C-alpha cells in the first residue's frame, strides 16, 4: 500500500472518531452504553459500575467534551474514569460452582485481578466500536487491503498509544474468504476484491497491556448464507454457555458439534449439511500469547483437560459446507515469534538476525503479518523471514482452507473465567 493511500485511510478513521465523539457527546455516554449491551444493562446498573446516568452528569460531560482539545484521541476520551464496560455475565455451569456467585472469598480473589479485567474490557470496547464501524463501511468492490487497513487503523486510532507493545492490534486482521476459514490477510500488492457473494470471516485481535481480545464474526451480503451463519453463531453461543471452571474440554466440543450439525443450508438449489471444521479449535489466552496451550475442540474429541479458575478463553467455532477439515496452503501472511524455540539457535544470516530484533522490538510474542513489517519501514525481508521460520525462531501460519468451492463461517468471543462467574467480555448487541 502506498504512503498516500495509507494517509487517506488514517484520515478517514480520524474523521470517524471525530464523528463518534460528537455523536456520543450529544447522546450522553451512559445511554449509549445501555444500548450497546441490552442483555446485561440491568446488571451493570445494579452494580452501579458503569452507568452513572443522571441529567446533571450528562451536562457535566458535555461541557468537558466541548472544552477538550488536547489529550487522548483514543477510547479513553469516552471513559475519563478509566473504567471500561463489563461484558455479559453468566454463571459457571454445574452445582459445584453455585457457591462461587455469592461466596465473599471468591469475590476477594477476583478483585485482586481487577486491573487485568479492565484491560480486557477496554480491548473489548475497542473491538465493538471498530467492528460496528467496519460493518457499516464494508461494501462489495472494496479491496481486501482497504478492508484490513480500515479495521487495523480503527484499532490503532482507539488505542491511546503508538507503542504497539502497549496496546493495539493483538494479531493481524483476518479476512478469510469462502473456503478459506482462517489466517488469510492480504500481503502488499494483493489485488483481491470483496464480492457480493463472498463469505468473509473478520477475525481481529485487540490487546491492551498484552491482554488480548480474540473475537470474530462472518460478514455476508447475500442472505442465502443466513442459515450457515446462524448455525455457527448458535454453536459458538453453545460453547460459551457450556464453558466454565472445571468443565472438560471434550464436553464443550460435544455440545458445539451437536448444535452445529443440526443445521443444513440450501445454496442455489442444493442442500448441504453444516459440518464443524474438526481441526480448528478455540484456545486459552495468556498475556501476549494468543494460544496459551489448551485447545477447545468443536467436536467431541476425548480431551478430558478442564478449564480452570482465572483462565481466559477464546471460544470460536467454524462451520463448513465442505469437508469440515482444513489444510494450510497458499501464500503466507501470518507469523509469530516461536515461544518454544531453542534459546540460542544460531542465526548465520546477518539480515535475519536484525529482522529478529525488529520483530521482538515491535511485536514481542504477538502475531504479526507482512504488512506490519512494511508499515514499520522494513523491505526485502522475505529471505530473512523465511530463514527465521526454517530455524524455528518464527512460526508461519499459512491460510487454512477447506475444499475449494465450499463456504465456511466463524464466530468467536473471548470469555474470562472469574472465580465468581464467567464474563463474555467481547459480547455486543451485534453478536
Ligand atoms: Co481465536
JSON list of N, CA, C and O in Angstrom, two decimals, residues 40-62:
[
{"chain": "A", "resi": 40, "resn": "UNK", "atom": "N", "xyz": [-27.47, -7.18, 29.36]},
{"chain": "A", "resi": 40, "resn": "UNK", "atom": "CA", "xyz": [-26.98, -7.15, 30.73]},
{"chain": "A", "resi": 40, "resn": "UNK", "atom": "C", "xyz": [-26.88, -5.74, 31.28]},
{"chain": "A", "resi": 40, "resn": "UNK", "atom": "O", "xyz": [-26.20, -5.48, 32.25]},
{"chain": "A", "resi": 41, "resn": "UNK", "atom": "N", "xyz": [-27.61, -4.83, 30.62]},
{"chain": "A", "resi": 41, "resn": "UNK", "atom": "CA", "xyz": [-27.56, -3.45, 31.07]},
{"chain": "A", "resi": 41, "resn": "UNK", "atom": "C", "xyz": [-28.04, -3.34, 32.51]},
{"chain": "A", "resi": 41, "resn": "UNK", "atom": "O", "xyz": [-27.47, -2.62, 33.32]},
{"chain": "A", "resi": 42, "resn": "UNK", "atom": "N", "xyz": [-29.09, -4.11, 32.83]},
{"chain": "A", "resi": 42, "resn": "UNK", "atom": "CA", "xyz": [-29.67, -4.03, 34.17]},
{"chain": "A", "resi": 42, "resn": "UNK", "atom": "C", "xyz": [-28.65, -4.38, 35.23]},
{"chain": "A", "resi": 42, "resn": "UNK", "atom": "O", "xyz": [-28.55, -3.72, 36.25]},
{"chain": "A", "resi": 43, "resn": "UNK", "atom": "N", "xyz": [-27.87, -5.39, 34.92]},
{"chain": "A", "resi": 43, "resn": "UNK", "atom": "CA", "xyz": [-26.87, -5.87, 35.87]},
{"chain": "A", "resi": 43, "resn": "UNK", "atom": "C", "xyz": [-25.85, -4.79, 36.18]},
{"chain": "A", "resi": 43, "resn": "UNK", "atom": "O", "xyz": [-25.53, -4.53, 37.33]},
{"chain": "A", "resi": 44, "resn": "UNK", "atom": "N", "xyz": [-25.38, -4.16, 35.10]},
{"chain": "A", "resi": 44, "resn": "UNK", "atom": "CA", "xyz": [-24.39, -3.12, 35.30]},
{"chain": "A", "resi": 44, "resn": "UNK", "atom": "C", "xyz": [-24.97, -1.99, 36.14]},
{"chain": "A", "resi": 44, "resn": "UNK", "atom": "O", "xyz": [-24.31, -1.44, 36.99]},
{"chain": "A", "resi": 45, "resn": "UNK", "atom": "N", "xyz": [-26.24, -1.69, 35.86]},
{"chain": "A", "resi": 45, "resn": "UNK", "atom": "CA", "xyz": [-26.89, -0.62, 36.60]},
{"chain": "A", "resi": 45, "resn": "UNK", "atom": "C", "xyz": [-26.93, -0.95, 38.08]},
{"chain": "A", "resi": 45, "resn": "UNK", "atom": "O", "xyz": [-26.62, -0.14, 38.93]},
{"chain": "A", "resi": 46, "resn": "UNK", "atom": "N", "xyz": [-27.33, -2.20, 38.35]},
{"chain": "A", "resi": 46, "resn": "UNK", "atom": "CA", "xyz": [-27.48, -2.62, 39.73]},
{"chain": "A", "resi": 46, "resn": "UNK", "atom": "C", "xyz": [-26.16, -2.47, 40.49]},
{"chain": "A", "resi": 46, "resn": "UNK", "atom": "O", "xyz": [-26.14, -2.06, 41.64]},
{"chain": "A", "resi": 47, "resn": "UNK", "atom": "N", "xyz": [-25.07, -2.79, 39.82]},
{"chain": "A", "resi": 47, "resn": "UNK", "atom": "CA", "xyz": [-23.79, -2.70, 40.50]},
{"chain": "A", "resi": 47, "resn": "UNK", "atom": "C", "xyz": [-23.25, -1.28, 40.47]},
{"chain": "A", "resi": 47, "resn": "UNK", "atom": "O", "xyz": [-22.26, -0.97, 41.13]},
{"chain": "A", "resi": 48, "resn": "UNK", "atom": "N", "xyz": [-23.87, -0.46, 39.65]},
{"chain": "A", "resi": 48, "resn": "UNK", "atom": "CA", "xyz": [-23.51, 0.95, 39.61]},
{"chain": "A", "resi": 48, "resn": "UNK", "atom": "C", "xyz": [-22.10, 1.20, 39.10]},
{"chain": "A", "resi": 48, "resn": "UNK", "atom": "O", "xyz": [-21.51, 2.23, 39.36]},
{"chain": "A", "resi": 49, "resn": "UNK", "atom": "N", "xyz": [-21.55, 0.24, 38.38]},
{"chain": "A", "resi": 49, "resn": "UNK", "atom": "CA", "xyz": [-20.15, 0.36, 37.99]},
{"chain": "A", "resi": 49, "resn": "UNK", "atom": "C", "xyz": [-19.97, 1.21, 36.74]},
{"chain": "A", "resi": 49, "resn": "UNK", "atom": "O", "xyz": [-19.04, 1.97, 36.63]},
{"chain": "A", "resi": 50, "resn": "UNK", "atom": "N", "xyz": [-20.88, 1.03, 35.79]},
{"chain": "A", "resi": 50, "resn": "UNK", "atom": "CA", "xyz": [-20.62, 1.67, 34.51]},
{"chain": "A", "resi": 50, "resn": "UNK", "atom": "C", "xyz": [-21.74, 2.58, 34.05]},
{"chain": "A", "resi": 50, "resn": "UNK", "atom": "O", "xyz": [-21.72, 3.07, 32.95]},
{"chain": "A", "resi": 51, "resn": "UNK", "atom": "N", "xyz": [-22.74, 2.75, 34.86]},
{"chain": "A", "resi": 51, "resn": "UNK", "atom": "CA", "xyz": [-23.87, 3.55, 34.39]},
{"chain": "A", "resi": 51, "resn": "UNK", "atom": "C", "xyz": [-24.27, 4.65, 35.37]},
{"chain": "A", "resi": 51, "resn": "UNK", "atom": "O", "xyz": [-25.18, 4.50, 36.16]},
{"chain": "A", "resi": 52, "resn": "UNK", "atom": "N", "xyz": [-23.59, 5.76, 35.34]},
{"chain": "A", "resi": 52, "resn": "UNK", "atom": "CA", "xyz": [-23.92, 6.86, 36.23]},
{"chain": "A", "resi": 52, "resn": "UNK", "atom": "C", "xyz": [-25.28, 7.51, 35.87]},
{"chain": "A", "resi": 52, "resn": "UNK", "atom": "O", "xyz": [-26.19, 7.55, 36.68]},
{"chain": "A", "resi": 53, "resn": "UNK", "atom": "N", "xyz": [-25.41, 8.06, 34.67]},
{"chain": "A", "resi": 53, "resn": "UNK", "atom": "CA", "xyz": [-26.71, 8.35, 34.05]},
{"chain": "A", "resi": 53, "resn": "UNK", "atom": "C", "xyz": [-27.56, 9.56, 34.47]},
{"chain": "A", "resi": 53, "resn": "UNK", "atom": "O", "xyz": [-28.56, 9.81, 33.85]},
{"chain": "A", "resi": 54, "resn": "UNK", "atom": "N", "xyz": [-27.24, 10.27, 35.50]},
{"chain": "A", "resi": 54, "resn": "UNK", "atom": "CA", "xyz": [-28.13, 11.38, 35.87]},
{"chain": "A", "resi": 54, "resn": "UNK", "atom": "C", "xyz": [-27.99, 12.57, 34.92]},
{"chain": "A", "resi": 54, "resn": "UNK", "atom": "O", "xyz": [-26.97, 12.73, 34.28]},
{"chain": "A", "resi": 55, "resn": "UNK", "atom": "N", "xyz": [-29.05, 13.39, 34.87]},
{"chain": "A", "resi": 55, "resn": "UNK", "atom": "CA", "xyz": [-29.06, 14.55, 33.96]},
{"chain": "A", "resi": 55, "resn": "UNK", "atom": "C", "xyz": [-27.85, 15.47, 34.17]},
{"chain": "A", "resi": 55, "resn": "UNK", "atom": "O", "xyz": [-27.20, 15.88, 33.24]},
{"chain": "A", "resi": 56, "resn": "UNK", "atom": "N", "xyz": [-27.62, 15.75, 35.45]},
{"chain": "A", "resi": 56, "resn": "UNK", "atom": "CA", "xyz": [-26.52, 16.65, 35.80]},
{"chain": "A", "resi": 56, "resn": "UNK", "atom": "C", "xyz": [-25.20, 16.13, 35.26]},
{"chain": "A", "resi": 56, "resn": "UNK", "atom": "O", "xyz": [-24.41, 16.87, 34.71]},
{"chain": "A", "resi": 57, "resn": "UNK", "atom": "N", "xyz": [-25.05, 14.86, 35.40]},
{"chain": "A", "resi": 57, "resn": "UNK", "atom": "CA", "xyz": [-23.81, 14.21, 34.96]},
{"chain": "A", "resi": 57, "resn": "UNK", "atom": "C", "xyz": [-23.64, 14.37, 33.45]},
{"chain": "A", "resi": 57, "resn": "UNK", "atom": "O", "xyz": [-22.56, 14.60, 32.94]},
{"chain": "A", "resi": 58, "resn": "UNK", "atom": "N", "xyz": [-24.75, 14.22, 32.72]},
{"chain": "A", "resi": 58, "resn": "UNK", "atom": "CA", "xyz": [-24.70, 14.38, 31.27]},
{"chain": "A", "resi": 58, "resn": "UNK", "atom": "C", "xyz": [-24.17, 15.75, 30.91]},
{"chain": "A", "resi": 58, "resn": "UNK", "atom": "O", "xyz": [-23.33, 15.90, 30.05]},
{"chain": "A", "resi": 59, "resn": "UNK", "atom": "N", "xyz": [-24.72, 16.75, 31.58]},
{"chain": "A", "resi": 59, "resn": "UNK", "atom": "CA", "xyz": [-24.33, 18.12, 31.26]},
{"chain": "A", "resi": 59, "resn": "UNK", "atom": "C", "xyz": [-22.86, 18.34, 31.54]},
{"chain": "A", "resi": 59, "resn": "UNK", "atom": "O", "xyz": [-22.15, 18.95, 30.76]},
{"chain": "A", "resi": 60, "resn": "UNK", "atom": "N", "xyz": [-22.43, 17.81, 32.69]},
{"chain": "A", "resi": 60, "resn": "UNK", "atom": "CA", "xyz": [-21.03, 17.95, 33.06]},
{"chain": "A", "resi": 60, "resn": "UNK", "atom": "C", "xyz": [-20.15, 17.39, 31.95]},
{"chain": "A", "resi": 60, "resn": "UNK", "atom": "O", "xyz": [-19.20, 18.00, 31.52]},
{"chain": "A", "resi": 61, "resn": "UNK", "atom": "N", "xyz": [-20.54, 16.19, 31.50]},
{"chain": "A", "resi": 61, "resn": "UNK", "atom": "CA", "xyz": [-19.75, 15.51, 30.47]},
{"chain": "A", "resi": 61, "resn": "UNK", "atom": "C", "xyz": [-19.70, 16.34, 29.20]},
{"chain": "A", "resi": 61, "resn": "UNK", "atom": "O", "xyz": [-18.67, 16.47, 28.57]},
{"chain": "A", "resi": 62, "resn": "UNK", "atom": "N", "xyz": [-20.83, 16.91, 28.85]},
{"chain": "A", "resi": 62, "resn": "UNK", "atom": "CA", "xyz": [-20.95, 17.71, 27.64]},
{"chain": "A", "resi": 62, "resn": "UNK", "atom": "C", "xyz": [-19.95, 18.87, 27.69]},
{"chain": "A", "resi": 62, "resn": "UNK", "atom": "O", "xyz": [-19.21, 19.11, 26.76]}
]
